[in-house]
Amino acid sequence: MATTYEKIATTTLGSASSTITFSSIAGTYTDLRLVCVYTTANFGIYTTLRFNSDSGSNYSDTYLIGDGSTASSARDTGATFIGFGAYPNGISSGQFNLVETDIFSYAGSTYKTCLIGSSLDKNGSGDVQRLVGLWRNTAAITSITIQTNGGTMSVGSTATLYGIKAA
Amino acid sequence: MLNTVLGSLSSGVAVSTSSYESIASATGTGSSGTITFSSIPSGYASLQIRCNILASASNEFVSLQLNSNTGSNYTRHSLQGIGTSAVADGAANSSSINLDGNYWGPQSTYATVTIIDILDYASTTKFKTVRIFNGQDNNSNRGQVGLCSGVYRSTTAISTVTINISGGINYTTDSQFALYGIKG
C-alpha cells in the first residue's frame, strides 16, 4: 500500500537561527502538515509563516486564544505573514512553543488556507491558541518559511514537514 | 529535550505515519451539496476527514450526519474565535452536527477548512464522539476559527459519513474531501 502520511523533511537547528525554511516541496500530496517545537534565548519571540518567499501584504489570519483567565479573538488583515507560534504574546528564554499546522490543498489553484494550533505554558502564564491563516495567492506552495519577529530560535529547535496523500 | 517533546505530540493525526491510511476521497461536482463516504471498513481505531470547502454561494452551513441518520440524535458544542471575540454555542437533539459552530458558513473564494475526527467509530457499545477543528478567513471582517465537539447517540458502528451543505447550494469543483483511517 502506498504511504499516505509521509515525512518530507526535518530541520533541527545546529546553530541559533531566525528562520527555518522548507523548499522545493513537491506537489504530489493533498495536504501538508508542519510540526515545530522551538525555544529561544531572547525575550518575547513569536514566529510567523510565509509561503513561496512572498513578503507582500497577501496574508491574513483570525485567532482564538485562551490565556488561563480569558478567551479572546482577534484578526490581522493585509498582513505580510500569518501568525504561527506564540503569536502575538511570544516566549522567552527557557520557554517552549509547540506548533502544528495543516495546510490544505497546497498545490491547488485556489487561495491557500491553513489551520494552526499553538501551545505554550510559562508556569504561571501562557496560552493555547487556534488560528486560521489565509494566503491570497493561487500558486502552488513550494516553499514554507518559519521566521521569528526578531530574535532567534535556539539550537535544537526542530520542525518536521509531512505530506498527506488522499486516495 | 525538544526531540522528546516532538515525539510525544498528538493532535488528531497519529505520530506514527504508517498507522494513517487513506480510505477514500471526493471532489465537489459543482452540482451537488452532498458528499457521502459509504461502506467504511471497521478496521481502524478512528476516522479522520479533512475538508477544503468552497461553495457556490455564501451564508449557508455545512453539517455532518452518520449512517444516514436524520433523526434528532445529535448534540454539539462549539467554541469559536470570530476576530473580535470568542463565542460559544451549542445545540441538543439536532438532526446533524454543524461543522461551522453555527457562525459563518463556507464561501466561494475563501475556503473553509475542517478536520473531523470520529473516535472509536466501529464500537457497538458506545455513542460516537466527534471533534472538529475548523476555520476560514477572508482578509476582512469574516473570519472564524474554532473547535466543535459532537455526539451521535447511537451504538451502531459507523459505516457511512455524509457532509451536507444547506440551502440547496453546491460544493464547487475546487472542494476536496478525504477520509482517512487511523489504526490503534
Short mmCIF file of C-alpha atoms in Angstrom, two decimals:
data_model
loop_
_atom_site.label_atom_id
_atom_site.label_comp_id
_atom_site.label_asym_id
_atom_site.label_seq_id
_atom_site.Cartn_x
_atom_site.Cartn_y
_atom_site.Cartn_z
CA MET A 1 0.00 0.00 0.00
CA ALA A 2 1.25 3.47 -0.87
CA THR A 3 2.25 5.63 2.06
CA THR A 4 -0.49 8.10 2.98
CA TYR A 5 1.23 10.17 5.64
CA GLU A 6 4.87 10.69 4.86
CA LYS A 7 7.71 12.69 6.30
CA ILE A 8 9.14 15.05 3.70
CA ALA A 9 11.91 16.69 5.69
CA THR A 10 13.10 17.58 9.18
CA THR A 11 15.24 20.52 10.20
CA THR A 12 16.90 20.63 13.61
CA LEU A 13 18.88 23.78 14.24
CA GLY A 14 22.57 23.25 14.82
CA SER A 15 23.04 26.95 15.48
CA ALA A 16 20.61 29.65 16.54
CA SER A 17 18.62 30.99 13.62
CA SER A 18 15.73 33.35 12.94
CA THR A 19 14.36 31.16 10.16
CA ILE A 20 13.62 27.58 9.19
CA THR A 21 12.79 27.04 5.52
CA PHE A 22 11.47 24.06 3.61
CA SER A 23 11.92 24.50 -0.13
CA SER A 24 11.41 22.52 -3.34
CA ILE A 25 8.23 20.95 -1.91
CA ALA A 26 6.78 18.53 -4.42
CA GLY A 27 3.14 18.96 -5.44
CA THR A 28 2.34 15.29 -5.09
CA TYR A 29 0.40 15.39 -1.82
CA THR A 30 -3.11 16.55 -0.96
CA ASP A 31 -2.25 18.46 2.22
CA LEU A 32 0.86 19.39 4.17
CA ARG A 33 1.38 19.16 7.90
CA LEU A 34 4.12 21.05 9.72
CA VAL A 35 5.08 20.29 13.32
CA CYS A 36 7.50 22.63 15.09
CA VAL A 37 8.97 22.80 18.57
CA TYR A 38 11.26 25.67 19.44
CA THR A 39 12.69 27.71 22.24
CA THR A 40 14.73 30.90 22.35
CA ALA A 41 17.36 32.70 24.36
CA ASN A 42 15.66 36.01 23.62
CA PHE A 43 12.62 37.83 25.06
CA GLY A 44 9.15 37.94 23.57
CA ILE A 45 9.78 35.83 20.50
CA TYR A 46 6.92 34.70 18.30
CA THR A 47 7.13 33.07 14.90
CA THR A 48 5.40 33.70 11.59
CA LEU A 49 4.70 31.79 8.42
CA ARG A 50 5.29 32.76 4.81
CA PHE A 51 4.83 30.83 1.60
CA ASN A 52 6.96 30.89 -1.54
CA SER A 53 9.08 33.68 -0.02
CA ASP A 54 6.21 36.13 -0.57
CA SER A 55 6.76 39.15 1.71
CA GLY A 56 3.83 41.14 0.30
CA SER A 57 0.67 42.12 2.17
CA ASN A 58 -1.10 38.99 0.98
CA TYR A 59 -1.77 37.26 4.27
CA SER A 60 -4.48 37.41 6.90
CA ASP A 61 -5.46 35.42 9.95
CA THR A 62 -8.08 35.04 12.65
CA TYR A 63 -7.19 33.54 16.00
CA LEU A 64 -8.70 32.32 19.24
CA ILE A 65 -6.65 32.43 22.45
CA GLY A 66 -7.21 31.09 25.93
CA ASP A 67 -4.66 32.61 28.30
CA GLY A 68 -5.60 30.98 31.58
CA SER A 69 -8.23 33.51 32.54
CA THR A 70 -9.90 34.78 29.36
CA ALA A 71 -10.88 33.51 25.94
CA SER A 72 -10.48 36.15 23.23
CA SER A 73 -10.15 36.51 19.48
CA ALA A 74 -8.50 38.91 17.07
CA ARG A 75 -7.57 39.13 13.41
CA ASP A 76 -4.95 40.57 11.08
CA THR A 77 -5.76 41.73 7.55
CA GLY A 78 -3.42 42.80 4.77
CA ALA A 79 -0.55 41.34 6.73
CA THR A 80 2.90 40.33 5.48
CA PHE A 81 2.75 36.99 7.31
CA ILE A 82 0.48 34.53 9.07
CA GLY A 83 0.90 34.38 12.85
CA PHE A 84 2.38 30.99 13.63
CA GLY A 85 3.82 30.16 17.06
CA ALA A 86 3.20 32.05 20.32
CA TYR A 87 1.62 34.80 18.28
CA PRO A 88 1.40 37.56 19.35
CA ASN A 89 2.39 37.10 23.02
CA GLY A 90 5.75 35.43 22.49
CA ILE A 91 8.03 33.22 24.54
CA SER A 92 11.31 33.95 26.27
CA SER A 93 14.34 32.05 27.46
CA GLY A 94 13.54 28.68 29.00
CA GLN A 95 10.06 28.52 27.46
CA PHE A 96 8.89 26.19 24.72
CA ASN A 97 6.34 26.60 21.97
CA LEU A 98 4.73 23.65 20.19
CA VAL A 99 3.05 24.43 16.89
CA GLU A 100 1.16 22.20 14.49
CA THR A 101 -0.07 23.39 11.12
CA ASP A 102 -2.26 21.83 8.45
CA ILE A 103 -2.02 23.42 5.00
CA PHE A 104 -4.92 22.33 2.82
CA SER A 105 -4.88 21.81 -0.96
CA TYR A 106 -1.45 23.44 -1.06
CA ALA A 107 -0.87 22.50 -4.68
CA GLY A 108 -4.29 23.60 -5.89
CA SER A 109 -5.26 26.69 -7.85
CA THR A 110 -7.30 28.49 -5.18
CA TYR A 111 -6.21 30.71 -2.31
CA LYS A 112 -4.43 28.75 0.41
CA THR A 113 -5.87 28.29 3.89
CA CYS A 114 -4.19 26.68 6.88
CA LEU A 115 -5.16 25.73 10.43
CA ILE A 116 -2.65 26.25 13.23
CA GLY A 117 -2.57 25.05 16.84
CA SER A 118 -0.05 26.71 19.16
CA SER A 119 0.61 25.65 22.74
CA LEU A 120 2.85 27.28 25.32
CA ASP A 121 2.94 27.34 29.06
CA LYS A 122 5.16 29.55 31.22
CA ASN A 123 4.36 28.15 34.68
CA GLY A 124 2.05 30.95 35.68
CA SER A 125 1.12 32.35 32.32
CA GLY A 126 0.87 31.08 28.78
CA ASP A 127 -1.77 30.39 26.21
CA VAL A 128 -3.35 27.86 23.95
CA GLN A 129 -4.32 29.08 20.54
CA ARG A 130 -6.12 28.08 17.36
CA LEU A 131 -5.56 30.16 14.25
CA VAL A 132 -6.76 30.12 10.66
CA GLY A 133 -4.44 31.69 8.10
CA LEU A 134 -5.04 32.78 4.52
CA TRP A 135 -2.53 33.40 1.73
CA ARG A 136 -4.22 35.17 -1.14
CA ASN A 137 -2.31 33.51 -3.91
CA THR A 138 -3.34 30.74 -6.29
CA ALA A 139 0.18 29.41 -6.91
CA ALA A 140 1.14 26.01 -5.61
CA ILE A 141 3.13 26.24 -2.39
CA THR A 142 6.69 25.07 -2.94
CA SER A 143 8.41 26.82 -0.06
CA ILE A 144 7.50 27.42 3.60
CA THR A 145 9.42 29.72 5.91
CA ILE A 146 9.08 29.93 9.67
CA GLN A 147 10.52 33.24 10.82
CA THR A 148 10.85 34.94 14.19
CA ASN A 149 9.83 38.53 14.87
CA GLY A 150 13.39 39.48 15.67
CA GLY A 151 15.43 37.14 17.81
CA THR A 152 16.44 33.59 17.10
CA MET A 153 15.25 30.06 17.71
CA SER A 154 17.75 28.14 19.80
CA VAL A 155 19.93 25.18 18.93
CA GLY A 156 17.82 22.02 18.94
CA SER A 157 14.66 23.75 17.76
CA THR A 158 13.11 21.46 15.23
CA ALA A 159 10.49 21.43 12.50
CA THR A 160 9.18 18.47 10.51
CA LEU A 161 7.16 18.70 7.31
CA TYR A 162 4.80 15.86 6.37
CA GLY A 163 2.80 15.21 3.24
CA ILE A 164 -0.68 13.66 3.40
CA LYS A 165 -1.92 11.97 0.25
CA ALA A 166 -5.58 11.16 -0.32
CA ALA A 167 -6.75 8.12 -2.25
CA MET B 1 14.50 17.52 25.13
CA LEU B 2 12.92 19.13 22.07
CA ASN B 3 13.01 15.90 20.10
CA THR B 4 11.39 14.09 23.01
CA VAL B 5 8.58 16.64 23.09
CA LEU B 6 8.08 16.37 19.34
CA GLY B 7 7.86 12.62 19.51
CA SER B 8 5.03 12.77 22.00
CA LEU B 9 2.86 15.17 20.05
CA SER B 10 -0.58 14.00 19.09
CA SER B 11 -3.42 16.08 17.72
CA GLY B 12 -5.77 14.08 15.61
CA VAL B 13 -3.06 12.63 13.42
CA ALA B 14 -1.04 9.78 14.83
CA VAL B 15 2.70 10.37 15.14
CA SER B 16 3.43 7.00 13.55
CA THR B 17 2.91 7.79 9.89
CA SER B 18 2.42 4.12 8.94
CA SER B 19 -0.75 3.93 11.05
CA TYR B 20 -2.55 6.54 8.93
CA GLU B 21 -4.22 5.24 5.79
CA SER B 22 -6.25 6.83 3.04
CA ILE B 23 -9.68 5.21 2.65
CA ALA B 24 -11.39 7.40 0.05
CA SER B 25 -11.59 10.93 -1.30
CA ALA B 26 -14.12 13.06 -3.14
CA THR B 27 -14.17 16.32 -5.06
CA GLY B 28 -17.08 18.71 -5.34
CA THR B 29 -19.03 18.41 -8.57
CA GLY B 30 -20.42 21.92 -8.78
CA SER B 31 -23.93 20.50 -8.93
CA SER B 32 -24.36 18.85 -5.53
CA GLY B 33 -24.22 19.89 -1.90
CA THR B 34 -23.72 16.39 -0.55
CA ILE B 35 -20.59 14.31 -0.08
CA THR B 36 -21.03 10.73 1.13
CA PHE B 37 -18.44 8.17 2.15
CA SER B 38 -20.11 4.77 2.44
CA SER B 39 -19.08 1.17 3.09
CA ILE B 40 -16.40 2.38 5.50
CA PRO B 41 -14.44 -0.61 6.82
CA SER B 42 -14.25 -1.20 10.56
CA GLY B 43 -10.56 -1.99 10.84
CA TYR B 44 -9.38 1.28 12.33
CA ALA B 45 -9.42 2.89 15.76
CA SER B 46 -10.72 6.20 14.49
CA LEU B 47 -11.52 8.11 11.33
CA GLN B 48 -10.33 11.49 10.15
CA ILE B 49 -11.92 13.59 7.43
CA ARG B 50 -10.05 16.56 6.01
CA CYS B 51 -12.08 19.10 4.05
CA ASN B 52 -11.23 22.11 1.89
CA ILE B 53 -14.67 23.54 1.19
CA LEU B 54 -15.76 26.15 -1.34
CA ALA B 55 -19.43 26.75 -2.02
CA SER B 56 -21.48 28.18 -4.86
CA ALA B 57 -22.99 30.79 -2.53
CA SER B 58 -22.44 32.12 0.99
CA ASN B 59 -24.38 32.20 4.24
CA GLU B 60 -25.25 28.52 4.40
CA PHE B 61 -23.91 25.86 6.74
CA VAL B 62 -22.11 22.55 6.50
CA SER B 63 -23.16 19.67 8.69
CA LEU B 64 -22.33 16.06 9.41
CA GLN B 65 -24.63 13.05 9.53
CA LEU B 66 -23.63 9.48 10.34
CA ASN B 67 -25.11 6.29 8.92
CA SER B 68 -27.63 8.45 7.03
CA ASN B 69 -29.48 9.03 10.28
CA THR B 70 -31.68 12.14 10.05
CA GLY B 71 -33.30 11.80 13.46
CA SER B 72 -32.82 14.17 16.39
CA ASN B 73 -29.89 12.13 17.66
CA TYR B 74 -27.04 14.61 17.52
CA THR B 75 -25.64 17.05 20.08
CA ARG B 76 -22.86 19.59 19.69
CA HIS B 77 -20.90 22.34 21.44
CA SER B 78 -18.67 24.95 19.83
CA LEU B 79 -16.03 27.49 20.80
CA GLN B 80 -15.14 29.92 18.02
CA GLY B 81 -12.95 32.98 17.63
CA ILE B 82 -14.56 35.43 15.20
CA GLY B 83 -11.87 38.07 15.11
CA THR B 84 -13.46 40.32 17.68
CA SER B 85 -14.49 37.96 20.44
CA ALA B 86 -14.73 34.33 21.47
CA VAL B 87 -18.20 32.87 21.19
CA ALA B 88 -19.66 29.60 22.41
CA ASP B 89 -22.70 27.83 21.08
CA GLY B 90 -24.45 24.52 21.41
CA ALA B 91 -27.46 22.51 20.36
CA ALA B 92 -29.15 19.34 21.57
CA ASN B 93 -31.43 16.90 19.82
CA SER B 94 -30.35 18.13 16.42
CA SER B 95 -30.65 16.27 13.14
CA SER B 96 -26.94 16.80 12.33
CA ILE B 97 -23.69 18.19 13.74
CA ASN B 98 -22.91 21.66 12.43
CA LEU B 99 -19.27 21.96 11.39
CA ASP B 100 -19.12 25.75 11.43
CA GLY B 101 -20.09 26.42 15.01
CA ASN B 102 -23.27 27.95 13.59
CA TYR B 103 -21.44 31.14 12.67
CA TRP B 104 -20.03 31.78 9.21
CA GLY B 105 -20.74 29.25 6.51
CA PRO B 106 -18.46 28.49 3.56
CA GLN B 107 -17.79 30.97 0.79
CA SER B 108 -16.94 30.77 -2.89
CA THR B 109 -13.46 32.34 -2.90
CA TYR B 110 -12.08 31.73 0.57
CA ALA B 111 -12.01 28.11 1.65
CA THR B 112 -13.43 26.79 4.87
CA VAL B 113 -11.02 24.13 6.12
CA THR B 114 -12.07 21.46 8.56
CA ILE B 115 -10.59 18.42 10.26
CA ILE B 116 -13.15 15.97 11.65
CA ASP B 117 -12.07 13.15 13.97
CA ILE B 118 -14.55 10.39 14.74
CA LEU B 119 -13.26 8.38 17.67
CA ASP B 120 -13.95 4.68 18.24
CA TYR B 121 -16.30 4.77 15.27
CA ALA B 122 -16.64 0.99 14.99
CA SER B 123 -17.75 0.45 18.60
CA THR B 124 -21.10 -1.29 19.06
CA THR B 125 -21.40 -0.30 22.74
CA LYS B 126 -20.64 3.44 22.78
CA PHE B 127 -22.22 6.61 21.47
CA LYS B 128 -19.94 8.19 18.88
CA THR B 129 -17.95 11.29 19.77
CA VAL B 130 -16.73 13.71 17.11
CA ARG B 131 -14.25 16.55 17.38
CA ILE B 132 -13.89 19.27 14.78
CA PHE B 133 -11.22 21.89 14.12
CA ASN B 134 -12.41 24.42 11.57
CA GLY B 135 -11.56 27.83 10.17
CA GLN B 136 -11.96 30.35 7.38
CA ASP B 137 -10.58 33.81 6.72
CA ASN B 138 -11.37 36.37 4.01
CA ASN B 139 -8.87 39.14 4.81
CA SER B 140 -11.74 41.28 6.02
CA ASN B 141 -14.44 41.06 8.64
CA ARG B 142 -15.41 37.48 8.04
CA GLY B 143 -13.11 35.04 9.72
CA GLN B 144 -13.58 32.34 12.30
CA VAL B 145 -11.55 29.59 13.84
CA GLY B 146 -12.51 27.15 16.50
CA LEU B 147 -13.35 23.80 17.89
CA CYS B 148 -16.55 21.81 17.99
CA SER B 149 -17.50 18.62 19.75
CA GLY B 150 -20.44 16.44 18.87
CA VAL B 151 -22.12 13.24 19.88
CA TYR B 152 -24.17 10.86 17.77
CA ARG B 153 -26.35 8.97 20.19
CA SER B 154 -26.16 5.58 18.59
CA THR B 155 -24.17 2.46 19.40
CA THR B 156 -24.18 1.24 15.81
CA ALA B 157 -20.80 1.09 14.10
CA ILE B 158 -20.39 3.92 11.62
CA SER B 159 -20.20 2.82 8.01
CA THR B 160 -21.43 5.98 6.26
CA VAL B 161 -20.45 9.63 6.68
CA THR B 162 -22.36 12.41 4.93
CA ILE B 163 -21.32 16.06 4.73
CA ASN B 164 -24.17 18.29 3.62
CA ILE B 165 -24.38 21.95 2.79
CA SER B 166 -27.67 23.69 3.46
CA GLY B 167 -29.81 25.98 1.32
CA GLY B 168 -29.67 23.96 -1.86
CA ILE B 169 -26.26 25.32 -2.83
CA ASN B 170 -23.39 23.22 -4.12
CA TYR B 171 -19.77 22.41 -3.43
CA THR B 172 -17.59 23.89 -6.16
CA THR B 173 -15.21 21.70 -8.14
CA ASP B 174 -12.31 23.04 -6.07
CA SER B 175 -13.73 21.46 -2.91
CA GLN B 176 -11.83 18.46 -1.62
CA PHE B 177 -12.81 15.85 0.97
CA ALA B 178 -10.60 13.00 2.11
CA LEU B 179 -11.35 10.16 4.53
CA TYR B 180 -8.52 8.52 6.44
CA GLY B 181 -8.36 5.63 8.89
CA ILE B 182 -6.07 5.69 11.92
CA LYS B 183 -5.02 2.35 13.33
CA GLY B 184 -4.91 1.74 17.06
#
